[in-house]
Each structure stands twice: as C-alpha cells, then as structure tokens.
XYZ file of C-alpha atoms in Angstrom:
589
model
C 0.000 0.000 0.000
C 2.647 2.477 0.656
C 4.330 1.341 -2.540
C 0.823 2.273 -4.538
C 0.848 5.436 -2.541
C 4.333 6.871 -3.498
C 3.496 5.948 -6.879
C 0.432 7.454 -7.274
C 1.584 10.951 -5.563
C 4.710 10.989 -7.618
C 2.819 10.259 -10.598
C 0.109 13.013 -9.927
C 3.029 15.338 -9.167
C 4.797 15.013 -12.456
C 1.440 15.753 -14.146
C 1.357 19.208 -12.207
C 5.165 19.493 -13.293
C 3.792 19.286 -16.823
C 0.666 20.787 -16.578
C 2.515 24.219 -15.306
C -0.182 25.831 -13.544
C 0.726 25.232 -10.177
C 4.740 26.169 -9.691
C 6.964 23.643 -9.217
C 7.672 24.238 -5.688
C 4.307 24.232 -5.004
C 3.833 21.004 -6.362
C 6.736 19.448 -4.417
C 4.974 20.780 -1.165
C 1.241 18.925 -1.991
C 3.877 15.831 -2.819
C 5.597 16.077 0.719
C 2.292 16.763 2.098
C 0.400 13.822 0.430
C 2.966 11.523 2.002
C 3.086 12.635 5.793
C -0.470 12.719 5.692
C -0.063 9.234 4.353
C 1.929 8.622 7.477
C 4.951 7.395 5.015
C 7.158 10.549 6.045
C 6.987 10.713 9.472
C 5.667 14.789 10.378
C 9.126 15.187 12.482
C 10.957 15.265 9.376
C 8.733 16.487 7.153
C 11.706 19.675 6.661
C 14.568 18.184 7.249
C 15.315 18.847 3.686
C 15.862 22.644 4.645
C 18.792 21.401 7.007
C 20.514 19.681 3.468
C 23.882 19.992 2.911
C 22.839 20.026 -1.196
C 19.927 23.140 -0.430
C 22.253 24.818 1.648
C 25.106 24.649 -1.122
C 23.267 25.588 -3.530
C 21.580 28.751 -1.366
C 25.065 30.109 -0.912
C 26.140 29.249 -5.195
C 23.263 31.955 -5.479
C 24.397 34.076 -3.218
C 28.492 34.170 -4.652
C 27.015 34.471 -8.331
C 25.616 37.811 -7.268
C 28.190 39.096 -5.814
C 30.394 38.767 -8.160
C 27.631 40.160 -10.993
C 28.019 43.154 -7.891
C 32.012 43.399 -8.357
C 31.811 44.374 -12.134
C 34.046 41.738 -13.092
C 31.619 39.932 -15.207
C 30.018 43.165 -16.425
C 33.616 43.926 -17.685
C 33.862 40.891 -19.727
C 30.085 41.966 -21.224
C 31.354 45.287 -22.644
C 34.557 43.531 -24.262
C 32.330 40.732 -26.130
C 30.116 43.653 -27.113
C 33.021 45.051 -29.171
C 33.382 42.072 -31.065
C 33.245 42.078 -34.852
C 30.730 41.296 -37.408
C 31.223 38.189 -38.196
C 27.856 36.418 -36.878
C 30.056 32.778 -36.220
C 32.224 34.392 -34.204
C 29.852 36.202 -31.765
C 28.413 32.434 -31.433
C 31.678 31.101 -30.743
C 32.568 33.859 -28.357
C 29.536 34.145 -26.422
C 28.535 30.568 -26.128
C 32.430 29.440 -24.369
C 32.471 32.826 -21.921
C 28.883 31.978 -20.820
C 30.106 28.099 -20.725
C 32.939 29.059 -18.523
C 30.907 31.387 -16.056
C 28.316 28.679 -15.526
C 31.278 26.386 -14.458
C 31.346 28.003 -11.081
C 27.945 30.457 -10.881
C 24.723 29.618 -11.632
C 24.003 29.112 -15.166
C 20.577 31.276 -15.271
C 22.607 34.171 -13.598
C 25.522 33.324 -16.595
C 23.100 33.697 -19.095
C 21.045 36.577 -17.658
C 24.661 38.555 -17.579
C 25.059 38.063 -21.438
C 21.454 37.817 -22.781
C 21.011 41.478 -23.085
C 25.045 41.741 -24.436
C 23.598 39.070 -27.146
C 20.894 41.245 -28.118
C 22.717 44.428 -28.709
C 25.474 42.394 -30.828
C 22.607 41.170 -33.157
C 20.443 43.897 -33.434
C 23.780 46.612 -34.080
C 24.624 43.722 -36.746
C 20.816 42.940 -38.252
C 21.523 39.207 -37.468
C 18.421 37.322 -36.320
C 18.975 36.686 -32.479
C 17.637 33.647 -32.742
C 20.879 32.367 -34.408
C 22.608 33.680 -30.877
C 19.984 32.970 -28.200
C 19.623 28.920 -28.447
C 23.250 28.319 -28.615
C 24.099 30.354 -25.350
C 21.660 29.249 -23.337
C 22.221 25.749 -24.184
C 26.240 26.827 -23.512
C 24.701 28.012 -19.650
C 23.206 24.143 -19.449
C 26.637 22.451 -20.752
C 29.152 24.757 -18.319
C 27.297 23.260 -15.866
C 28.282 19.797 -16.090
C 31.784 20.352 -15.330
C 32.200 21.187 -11.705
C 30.173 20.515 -8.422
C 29.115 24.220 -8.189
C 27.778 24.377 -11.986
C 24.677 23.121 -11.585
C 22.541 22.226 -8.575
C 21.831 18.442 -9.878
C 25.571 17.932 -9.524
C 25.463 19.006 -5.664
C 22.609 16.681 -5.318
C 24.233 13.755 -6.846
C 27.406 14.505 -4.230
C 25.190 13.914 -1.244
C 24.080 10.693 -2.842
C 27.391 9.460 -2.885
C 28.298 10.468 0.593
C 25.350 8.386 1.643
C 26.669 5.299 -0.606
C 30.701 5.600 -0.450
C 31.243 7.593 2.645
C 32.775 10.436 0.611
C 31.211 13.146 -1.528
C 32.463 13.834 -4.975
C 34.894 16.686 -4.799
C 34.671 19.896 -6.657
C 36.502 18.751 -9.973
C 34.974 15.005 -10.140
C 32.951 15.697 -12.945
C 35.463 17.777 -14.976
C 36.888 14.776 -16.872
C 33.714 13.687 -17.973
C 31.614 16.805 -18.052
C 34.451 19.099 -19.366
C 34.568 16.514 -22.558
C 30.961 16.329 -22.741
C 30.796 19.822 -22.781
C 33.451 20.952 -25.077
C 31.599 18.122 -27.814
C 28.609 20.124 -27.200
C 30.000 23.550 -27.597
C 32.056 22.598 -30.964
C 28.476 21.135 -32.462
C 26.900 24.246 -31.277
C 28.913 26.626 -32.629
C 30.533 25.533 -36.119
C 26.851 23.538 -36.842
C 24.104 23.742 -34.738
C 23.509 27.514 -34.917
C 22.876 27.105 -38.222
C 19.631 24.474 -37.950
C 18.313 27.209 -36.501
C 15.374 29.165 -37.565
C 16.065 32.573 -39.136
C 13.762 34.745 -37.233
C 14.177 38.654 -37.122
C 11.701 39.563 -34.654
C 13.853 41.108 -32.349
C 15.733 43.176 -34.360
C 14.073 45.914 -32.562
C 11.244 47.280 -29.873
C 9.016 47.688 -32.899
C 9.095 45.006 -34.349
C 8.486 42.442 -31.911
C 5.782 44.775 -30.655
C 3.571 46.400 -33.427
C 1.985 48.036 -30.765
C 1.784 51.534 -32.503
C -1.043 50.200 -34.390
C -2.903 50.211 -31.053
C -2.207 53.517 -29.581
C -4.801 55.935 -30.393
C -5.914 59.549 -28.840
C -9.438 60.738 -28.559
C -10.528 64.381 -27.188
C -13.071 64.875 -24.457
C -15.509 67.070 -25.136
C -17.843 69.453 -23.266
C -20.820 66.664 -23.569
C -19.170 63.909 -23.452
C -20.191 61.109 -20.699
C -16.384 60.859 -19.194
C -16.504 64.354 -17.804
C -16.271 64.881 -14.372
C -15.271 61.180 -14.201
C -11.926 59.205 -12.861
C -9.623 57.130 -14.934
C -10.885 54.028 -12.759
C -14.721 54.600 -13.875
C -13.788 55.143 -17.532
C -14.072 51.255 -18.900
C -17.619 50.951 -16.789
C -19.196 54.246 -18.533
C -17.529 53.279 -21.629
C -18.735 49.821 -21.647
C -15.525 47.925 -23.226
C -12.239 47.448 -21.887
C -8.965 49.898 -22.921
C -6.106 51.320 -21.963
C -5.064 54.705 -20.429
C -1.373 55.310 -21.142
C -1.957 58.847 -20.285
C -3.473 61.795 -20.905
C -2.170 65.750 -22.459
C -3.505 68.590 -20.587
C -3.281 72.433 -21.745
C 0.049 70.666 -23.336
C 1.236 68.904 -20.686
C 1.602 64.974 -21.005
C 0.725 63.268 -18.005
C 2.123 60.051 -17.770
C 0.237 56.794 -16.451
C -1.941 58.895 -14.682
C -3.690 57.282 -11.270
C -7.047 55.825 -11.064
C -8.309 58.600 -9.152
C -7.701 61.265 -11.860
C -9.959 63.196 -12.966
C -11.240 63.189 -16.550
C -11.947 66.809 -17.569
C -13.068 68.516 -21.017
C -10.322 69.177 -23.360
C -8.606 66.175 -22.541
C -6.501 64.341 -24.862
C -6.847 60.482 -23.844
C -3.571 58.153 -24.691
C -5.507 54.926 -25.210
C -4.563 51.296 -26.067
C -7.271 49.560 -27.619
C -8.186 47.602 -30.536
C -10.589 48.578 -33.359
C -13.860 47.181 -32.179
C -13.255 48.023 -28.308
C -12.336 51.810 -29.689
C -15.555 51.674 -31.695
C -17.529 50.760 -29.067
C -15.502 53.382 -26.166
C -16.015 56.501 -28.675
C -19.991 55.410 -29.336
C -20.380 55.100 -25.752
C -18.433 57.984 -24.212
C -18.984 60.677 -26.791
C -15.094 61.343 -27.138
C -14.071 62.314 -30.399
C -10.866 60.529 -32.224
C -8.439 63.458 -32.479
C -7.028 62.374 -36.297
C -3.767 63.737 -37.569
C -0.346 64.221 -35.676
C -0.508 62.561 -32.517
C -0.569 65.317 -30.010
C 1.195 63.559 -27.056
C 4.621 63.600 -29.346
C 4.349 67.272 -29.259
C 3.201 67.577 -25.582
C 5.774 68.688 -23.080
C 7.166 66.136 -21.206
C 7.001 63.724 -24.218
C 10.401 63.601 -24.640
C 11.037 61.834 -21.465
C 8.537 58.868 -21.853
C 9.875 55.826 -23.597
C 9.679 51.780 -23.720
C 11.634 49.081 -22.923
C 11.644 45.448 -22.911
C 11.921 43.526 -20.178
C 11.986 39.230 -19.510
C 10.037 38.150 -16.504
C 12.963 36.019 -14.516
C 12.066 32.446 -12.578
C 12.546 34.702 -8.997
C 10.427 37.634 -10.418
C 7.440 38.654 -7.665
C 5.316 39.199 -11.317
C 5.263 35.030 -11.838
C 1.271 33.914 -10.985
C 0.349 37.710 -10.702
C -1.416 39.968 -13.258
C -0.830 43.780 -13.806
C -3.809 44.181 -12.018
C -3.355 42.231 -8.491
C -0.092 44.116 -8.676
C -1.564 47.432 -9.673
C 1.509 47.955 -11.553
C 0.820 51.144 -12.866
C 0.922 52.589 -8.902
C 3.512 50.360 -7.628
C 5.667 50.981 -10.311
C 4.662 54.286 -12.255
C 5.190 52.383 -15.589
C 2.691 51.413 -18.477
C 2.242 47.474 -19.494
C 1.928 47.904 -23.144
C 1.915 44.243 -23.858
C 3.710 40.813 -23.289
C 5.013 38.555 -25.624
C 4.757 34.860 -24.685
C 6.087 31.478 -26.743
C 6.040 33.480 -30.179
C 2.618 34.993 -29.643
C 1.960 38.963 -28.597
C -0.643 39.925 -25.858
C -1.592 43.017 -26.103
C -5.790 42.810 -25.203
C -6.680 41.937 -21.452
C -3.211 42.243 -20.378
C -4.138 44.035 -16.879
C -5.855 40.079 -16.392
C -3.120 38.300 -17.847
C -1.134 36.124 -15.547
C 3.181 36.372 -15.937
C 4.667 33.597 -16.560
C 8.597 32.805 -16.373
C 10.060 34.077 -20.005
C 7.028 36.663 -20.761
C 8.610 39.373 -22.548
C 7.196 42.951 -21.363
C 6.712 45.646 -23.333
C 7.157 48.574 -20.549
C 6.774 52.184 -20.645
C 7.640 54.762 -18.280
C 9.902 57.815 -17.428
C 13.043 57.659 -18.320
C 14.796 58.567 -14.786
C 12.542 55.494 -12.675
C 12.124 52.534 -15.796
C 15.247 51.181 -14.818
C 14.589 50.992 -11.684
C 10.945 49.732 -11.935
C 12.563 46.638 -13.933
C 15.098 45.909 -11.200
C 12.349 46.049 -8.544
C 10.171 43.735 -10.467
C 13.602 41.277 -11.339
C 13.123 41.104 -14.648
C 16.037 41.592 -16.717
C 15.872 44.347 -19.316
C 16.553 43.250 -22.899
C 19.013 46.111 -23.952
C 22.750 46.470 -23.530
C 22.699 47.639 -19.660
C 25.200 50.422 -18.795
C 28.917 49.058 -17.128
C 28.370 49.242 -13.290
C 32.297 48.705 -12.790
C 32.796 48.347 -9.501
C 36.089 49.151 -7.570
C 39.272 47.330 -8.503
C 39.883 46.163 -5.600
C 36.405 44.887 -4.578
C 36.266 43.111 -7.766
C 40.056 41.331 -6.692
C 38.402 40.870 -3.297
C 35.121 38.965 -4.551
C 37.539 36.669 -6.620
C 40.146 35.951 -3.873
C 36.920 34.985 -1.838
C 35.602 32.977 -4.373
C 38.989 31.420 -5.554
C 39.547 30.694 -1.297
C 36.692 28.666 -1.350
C 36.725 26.790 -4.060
C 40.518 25.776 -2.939
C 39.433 25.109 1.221
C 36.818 22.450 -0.677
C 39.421 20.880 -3.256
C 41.936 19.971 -0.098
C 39.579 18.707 1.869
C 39.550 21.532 4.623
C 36.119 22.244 4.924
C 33.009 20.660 3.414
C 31.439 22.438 0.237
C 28.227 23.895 1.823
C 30.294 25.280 5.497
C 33.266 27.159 2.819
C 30.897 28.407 0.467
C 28.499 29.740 2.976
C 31.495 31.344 4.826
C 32.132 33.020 0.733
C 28.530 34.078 0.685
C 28.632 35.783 4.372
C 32.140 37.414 3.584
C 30.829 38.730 0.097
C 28.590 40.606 2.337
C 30.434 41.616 5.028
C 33.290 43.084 2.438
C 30.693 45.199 0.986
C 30.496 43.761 -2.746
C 27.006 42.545 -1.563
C 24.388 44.749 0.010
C 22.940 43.444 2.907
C 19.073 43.921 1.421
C 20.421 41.432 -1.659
C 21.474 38.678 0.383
C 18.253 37.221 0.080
C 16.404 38.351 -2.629
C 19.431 36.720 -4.670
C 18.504 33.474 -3.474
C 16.050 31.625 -5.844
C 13.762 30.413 -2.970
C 11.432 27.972 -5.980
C 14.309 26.464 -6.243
C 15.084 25.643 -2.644
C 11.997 25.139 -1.626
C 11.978 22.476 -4.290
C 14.574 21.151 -3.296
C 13.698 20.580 0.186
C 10.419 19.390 -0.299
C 11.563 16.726 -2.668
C 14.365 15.302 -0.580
C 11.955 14.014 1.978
C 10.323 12.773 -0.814
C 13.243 11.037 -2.263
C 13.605 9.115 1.193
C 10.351 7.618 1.247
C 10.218 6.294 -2.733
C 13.474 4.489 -1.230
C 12.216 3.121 2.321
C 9.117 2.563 0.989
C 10.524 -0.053 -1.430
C 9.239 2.602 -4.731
C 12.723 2.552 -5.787
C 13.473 -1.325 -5.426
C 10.264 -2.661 -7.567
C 11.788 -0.177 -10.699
C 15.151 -1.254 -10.137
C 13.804 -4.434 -10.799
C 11.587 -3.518 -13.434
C 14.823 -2.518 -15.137
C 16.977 -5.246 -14.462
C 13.920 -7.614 -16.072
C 14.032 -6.017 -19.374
C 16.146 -8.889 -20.556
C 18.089 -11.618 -19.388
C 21.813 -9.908 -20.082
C 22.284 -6.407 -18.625
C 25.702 -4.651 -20.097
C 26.395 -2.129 -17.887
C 27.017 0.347 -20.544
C 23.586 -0.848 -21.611
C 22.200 0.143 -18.412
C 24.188 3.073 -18.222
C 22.127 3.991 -21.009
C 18.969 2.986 -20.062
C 19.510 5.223 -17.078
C 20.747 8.277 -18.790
C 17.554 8.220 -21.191
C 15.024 7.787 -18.411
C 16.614 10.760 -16.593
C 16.794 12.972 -19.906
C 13.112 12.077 -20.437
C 12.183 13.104 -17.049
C 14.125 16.385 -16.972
C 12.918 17.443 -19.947
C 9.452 17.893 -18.881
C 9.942 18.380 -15.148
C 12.785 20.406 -13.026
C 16.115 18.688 -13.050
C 16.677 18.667 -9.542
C 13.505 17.099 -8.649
C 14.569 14.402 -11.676
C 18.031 13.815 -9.795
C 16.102 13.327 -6.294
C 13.839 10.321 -8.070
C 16.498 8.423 -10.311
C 19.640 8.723 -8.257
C 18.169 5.930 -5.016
C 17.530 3.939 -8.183
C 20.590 4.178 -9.993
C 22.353 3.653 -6.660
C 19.645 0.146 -5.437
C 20.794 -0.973 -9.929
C 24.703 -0.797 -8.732
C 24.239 -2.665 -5.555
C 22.362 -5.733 -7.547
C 24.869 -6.113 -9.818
C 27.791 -5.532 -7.050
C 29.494 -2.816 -9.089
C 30.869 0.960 -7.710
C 27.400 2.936 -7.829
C 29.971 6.369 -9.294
C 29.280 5.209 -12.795
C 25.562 5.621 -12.497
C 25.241 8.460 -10.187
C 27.869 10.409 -12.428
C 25.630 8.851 -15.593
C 22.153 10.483 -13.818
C 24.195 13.624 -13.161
C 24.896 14.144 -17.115
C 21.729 12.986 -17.840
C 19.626 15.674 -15.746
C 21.791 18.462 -17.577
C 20.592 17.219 -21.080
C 17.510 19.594 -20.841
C 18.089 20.449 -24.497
C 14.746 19.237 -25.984
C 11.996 21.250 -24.843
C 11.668 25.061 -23.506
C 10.421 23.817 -20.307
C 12.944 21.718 -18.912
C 15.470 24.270 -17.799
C 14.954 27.930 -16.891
C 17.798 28.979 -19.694
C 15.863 27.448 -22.495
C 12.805 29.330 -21.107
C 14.522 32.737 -20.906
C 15.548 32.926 -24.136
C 11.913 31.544 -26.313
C 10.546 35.096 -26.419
C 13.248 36.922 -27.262
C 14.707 34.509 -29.959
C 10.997 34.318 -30.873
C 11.694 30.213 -30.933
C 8.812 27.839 -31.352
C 8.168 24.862 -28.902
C 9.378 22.705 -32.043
C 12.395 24.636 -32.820
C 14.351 23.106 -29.716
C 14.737 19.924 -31.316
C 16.447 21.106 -33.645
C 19.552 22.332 -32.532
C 18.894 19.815 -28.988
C 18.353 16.192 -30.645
C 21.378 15.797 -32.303
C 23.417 17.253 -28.791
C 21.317 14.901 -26.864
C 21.452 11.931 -28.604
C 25.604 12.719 -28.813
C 25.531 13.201 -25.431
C 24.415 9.478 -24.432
C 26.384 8.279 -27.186
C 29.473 9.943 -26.158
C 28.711 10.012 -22.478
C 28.444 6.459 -22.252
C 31.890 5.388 -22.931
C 33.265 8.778 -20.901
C 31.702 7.345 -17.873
C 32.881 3.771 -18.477
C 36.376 4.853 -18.360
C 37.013 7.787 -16.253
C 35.002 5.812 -13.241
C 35.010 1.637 -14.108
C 32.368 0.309 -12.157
C-alpha cells in the first residue's frame, strides 16, 4: 500500500510538473504533504530537507554568483564581447564558451542573464536574427554546468548521494573529466553547426518590431458633452462599456504620464488609449469622445520627450510570476505602463491588466526615463538592452575573486566541506561590501530551494518505501543480459526524459536511489551511475520547459516549442552516445 501510494503521488506530481499551472515548488509541497499525511514521512521530518547539505550549497552558489555580478568583473567581460566584430560565427563562438565558462562556477541562469542582453545588442547593431545567438548560449549556460560541483545544482545533489553510498562526496573537480569533454563536444556542435539548424527569425531586431503596438495607440478628445466628464480614470471602462487602456493623458500641453485611477477626466482632454478597433468603436460610441485624427498630439506635448519603452523578460525569482498587472496594480507600484507581453512566439496586447506572468514573458514597458530602470530591477526582470557598465572598484572586484577562488581551494583539499566554505564566501561577500545586505536574500532563488527541500523528503520515502526497489527491478527484467554500458544507457535516457518535462533537480532526487539500489544488484561501484544520472539531468536540451535557460531565451529569440529539437536532438542523442563510454572509463564500475 505504501508502494501504490508513493506511486500514485509521484505520478500526480509530475502531471502538475507538466501541466505548469501550479509552480513547481508548489507542487513538491502537496507531494511532501500527500505523504506525511499518508503517514509514510513521518511529520518530524517532514523539513529536514531545509537542514541539506545540497539546499544549503546551492543557497550560498546563489548568493556568490551575485556578488560577483556586484564586483563588475563579469560586467567587464560583457562590454569587451560587445566590441566584437561582425562576423555572426564568431559572436556564437565567443559568447557561447564565456557563458560556458561562467556557468562552471555560478549559476548558469545568472551566466546567461549577464550576457542575454550583451547578445541582443550584438545582433540587433549587426541585423543578425537573435535567434541564431539565443539557443546556442543558453544551451552553452546548461553544458558549463556539467563540469564542476558548483555548476549546476543536480551535480550538488548527486554529491550527497554518494556520501550516503561511499562515505565520501564527490569533490569539486569530479565531474570535470567527464563533463568538461561532454561539454566541449557540445560547444564545438553548437557553434561551427548547430547555430545554423536554426530558424532565421528577425523579430527582435528591434522594440518595434516584436511589438507592433503603434497600431494600437490611439488619442481621442473629451468634449464638453461627453459622458467621461467629471469622471476618474478608474470609472472610464464601466461608462464606456468595453475594456482599454489609459497610457496617459495631455492637458493644456502637458503629457501626463500613467496617470492614477483617481484622476480626474476633464473637457479638453486628450486620452492616450490602447485599444483595438472594435473596443475603440464601441468606447467613442459610448463615451462621446471624439478621435483626435492627424499628428498625434502627445509627441508634441511637453514632457514627451522623457517617456519611452523598454523590454523587459520576466525572470524564474520575479514577484510578477502567478500575478497579473492588475493584483499588482503595476501602474501605482511601479509608475510604468504594461503595453503588452510577448509569450512562446505569440503577442498579448488585449486583457493584459488580467493576464497572468509567466517565467520568459517578454514585457513591453513604458515609463519615465529617470525610474524605468529601476521599476525593472524592482520587479527582477532583466531588461533586454545592452545595460550600462556598473564597474565596480578594482579592488572589490580582486576581493570577490580571492573569496571565491579561497573557497573553491578550502573544498578541493579537503579543509572544509562544500556547503560550510561556500556559505562562509557568501557571508564574507557581504560583510566586504560587494554585496548589500538587502540582496542577500532576494538573490537566493527560494522555488528552487523550496523544491529542493520538499523533494528530498520525498526522495527518502520512494526508497524506504521499497518505490525505488520494484523499478530497479523492473529494469533489471528487461532482458536476461544487462551490459552495464547498456544500463548506463537505459539510465541516462530515463533521466533525460524526465528532466525534460519536469525540473532537473527534482529528476536527480527520483532516479539517483535507483541508480544507486541498480549498482548494488549487480555488485558494481554505484559512481558510474550516479555520475551517468548527473549528465543525464543536464541534457535539458529538448523542450523550452525543462530548464529555466531554455525558457529565458523563447521570447526573445521568438523560438517555437518545435524549434528546440532542432539544434537539442542531435546534442542529446551525442551526449548518451558519447557520455556512455566517458563514464565507463574515467570511473570503471
């Protein structure tokens, strides 16, 4: 019964990992839930997962990776790529190895977030499609990430698995041999061919044209018998009957910028309104506004000059994820205009106050020049323009390193374990001064650790519950000869599968107590198959959804759900292939 149990809430929860509607941490919590309930985790340890060596490492990964964005030292090496030439093969080439080597020892979606907007302003300065650039970095931020323990937070995962098996965690360059090969494969297929399977898609080759949103701005003049006279901004949609827009409004020549609900609609207004034709129809019928015609007045209204837009990404730690302009009340908060969002190829511009953000939304924003910036860095979203150099001081930025360098070297010789030296990096990163205080946390991807922690509880009971012995066995019955480097394989596509649809850490937490229950049968070192489920959960080349780089980058390389097969089948299926043998000989079984 507890078997059937495990089963069925694991099952149900990859469903929810699928389905997307519920966030991923969420989902892990019901899981962990569903089973103490059960009485299969006992409730004492229901959060022991918070106390994890693996969620504390990968807390304080966060933390380093943004400091050292803090230092300058990696916006430093943004403005010297940005300077590179023409030639649209080398900016792959380029881009795709510095972001590989950042994600090596920060965390890959804060690589890629670094060099994303860098990538943009090389191919729009050039007129090169960025979808020939976008693909092949963020599947560069995936691949960096196989090479050391820090890269990805899979690899710290698998560590603690092998502490619990061999007594010893794998050390900090254990997966170089095999992931620094796998990786460098990858990188050489992505940049002399892959690129190139690529669809040629110039849809961000500026703000206009991924967002014909001009089409939709339209002014209309208040008259003295019009119905909106005398009423606010926040009772124009009732009295008009339909639902639009208010960017703003020109007074006696003045341009008043997302003005607040409470404003009062007088005669002589000039409305800035967002609408489509039918809901404009049906506004000037019902209001009695008349459509102005001619040169749009707002462009020659003072203050004009200091409006503009700006694209922005939603991030996976953005406060906007599950909300809608609305339930934020944006325009308040924020003092910015939501123009529209642009989501898996497709542009929202209609309903968008009701619209829920989703990870990867591309916003179309709109606000004063002197507090846009600002807004987007309040609502973490990372603006999709070439940011200006925040160079910090030299010697913070040699500071941050020797931190970072100190701990990476206390973990190689053995002085202090990975999570205790890289939480003392993370503490002194603050206490130097390269990190603000208020950053600490809001650095931290808490999904993520949440995740993480609910799922390791998890993990225990699909192994004392005997979950994880009936599919070893399941396995081990597919025939009556198992090859290792047959089951090596098996293992490796099972985990690809799975991490390509749900989040590769919760994949890792499922398939490494079965890899590990596989190399006890057959009386072989369980390293082969840990390090072959730790490759495996990094091959999330296949679909947008199955790591938070692929997802960053869909909107602005306009990329279709179908397009990631292209460029991340042949890297996959080289990846087993290749990894395979890799893992054979670097650790025999």
């Amino acid at each position: 019964m507890e078997q059937i149990l495990v089963f069925l809430t694991l099952g149900t929860a990859l469903v929810l990992f699928v389905w997307e509607k519920l966030r991923y941490d969420i989902v892990a919590l019901l899981a962990l839930f569903a089973l103490i309930i059960a009485g299969i985790i006992p409730a004492e340890e229901a959060f022991t997962g918070f106390s994890h060596p693996a969620v504390i490492t990968v807390a304080a990964v966060l933390v380093i990776s943004q400091a050292l964005q803090h230092s300058g030292l990696i916006d430093i090496v943004g403005r010297l790529l940005a300077k590179l030439g023409t030639n649209l093969m080398l900016q792959v080439v380029t881009l795709s190895f510095i972001v590989a080597i950042a994600s090596a020892f920060m965390n890959n979606i804060g690589a890629l977030a670094i060099l994303m907007p860098v990538a943009l302003h090389m191919a729009r300065k050039h007129g090169n499609p960025p979808s020939f650039i976008l693909m092949p970095i963020a599947f560069a931020s995936i691949l960096g990430g196989m090479v050391t323990l820090i890269g990805t937070p899979p690899n710290i995962i698998i560590a603690t698995f092998r502490a619990d098996v061999a007594g010893e965690r794998f050390g900090m360059f254990d997966f170089a041999p095999v992931g620094f090969s796998l990786a460098l494969v990858g990188l050489l297929f992505i940049t002399l061919l892959g690129w190139r399977l690529l669809p040629k898609r110039k849809t961000q080759t500026s703000s206009n044209n991924l967002f014909q949103i001009e089409n939709y701005i339209t002014e209309v003049k208040v008259t003295e018998d019009s119905r909106l006279n005398g009423k606010t901004i926040a009772e124009m949609n009732r009295v008009a009957d339909t639902e639009v827009l208010a960017l703003g409004l020109v007074r006696k020549g003045i341009r008043i910028h997302a003005p607040s609900p409470s404003e009062e609609i007088k005669p002589d207004d000039i409305l800035i309104l967002e609408a489509g034709t039918e809901d404009l129809r049906v506004f000037i019928d019902n209001t009695g506004a008349q459509l102005t015609g001619g040169k749009p007045i707002r462009k020659e209204a003072k203050g004009s000059e200091d409006i503009h837009t700006a694209e922005a990404i939603v991030m996976a730690d953005s406060p906007l994820i599950g909300q809608t302009a609305a339930s934020l009340n944006m325009r308040t908060r924020y003092s910015i205009n939501l123009l529209a969002v642009a989501r898996r190829e497709k542009q929202i511009w209609q309903r968008i106050g009701k619209t829920h953000f989703k990870i990867g939304d591309v916003l179309l924003l709109q606000g004063r020049t002197v507090n846009i910036n600002d807004a987007i860095t309040a609502m973490q979203c990372l603006p999709l323009a070439q940011r200006g150099l925040t160079i910090g001081k030299p010697r913070k930025m040699l500071f941050a390193l020797s931190i970072f360098v100190a701990a990476i070297v206390t973990v190689v010789l053995g002085v202090l374990p990975v999570q205790i030296a890289f939480m003392i990096a993370a503490v002194a990163m603050v206490l130097s001064g390269i990190l603000p205080l208020r950053d600490m946390y809001t650095s931290i991807d808490w999904p993520v650790i949440v995740l993480l922690a609910a799922m390791i509880p998890v993990g225990v009971a699909f192994e004392t519950s005997g979950s994880a012995d009936m599919v070893t066995n399941q396995i081990l019955n597919l025939g009556d000869r198992h090859p290792i480097w047959l089951l090596l394989g098996v293992m490796m596509t099972i985990t690809i599968i799975l991490s390509n649809v749900i989040n590769n850490a919760a994949t890792v937490v499922l398939m490494a107590p079965i890899s590990i229950n596989i190399a006890r049968e057959l009386g072989v070192s369980a390293d082969p198959f840990l390090m072959a489920i730790a490759v495996a959960a990094s091959c999330a080349f296949l679909t947008p959804i199955g790591h938070q780089s692929n997802t960053l980058v869909m909107g602005p390389g306009g990329y279709k759900f179908s397009d990631y097969w292209k460029m991340g089948l042949p890297i996959t299926i080289g990846m087993v292939l290749l990894g395979v043998p890799l893992i054979m000989y670097f650790w025999p079984p």
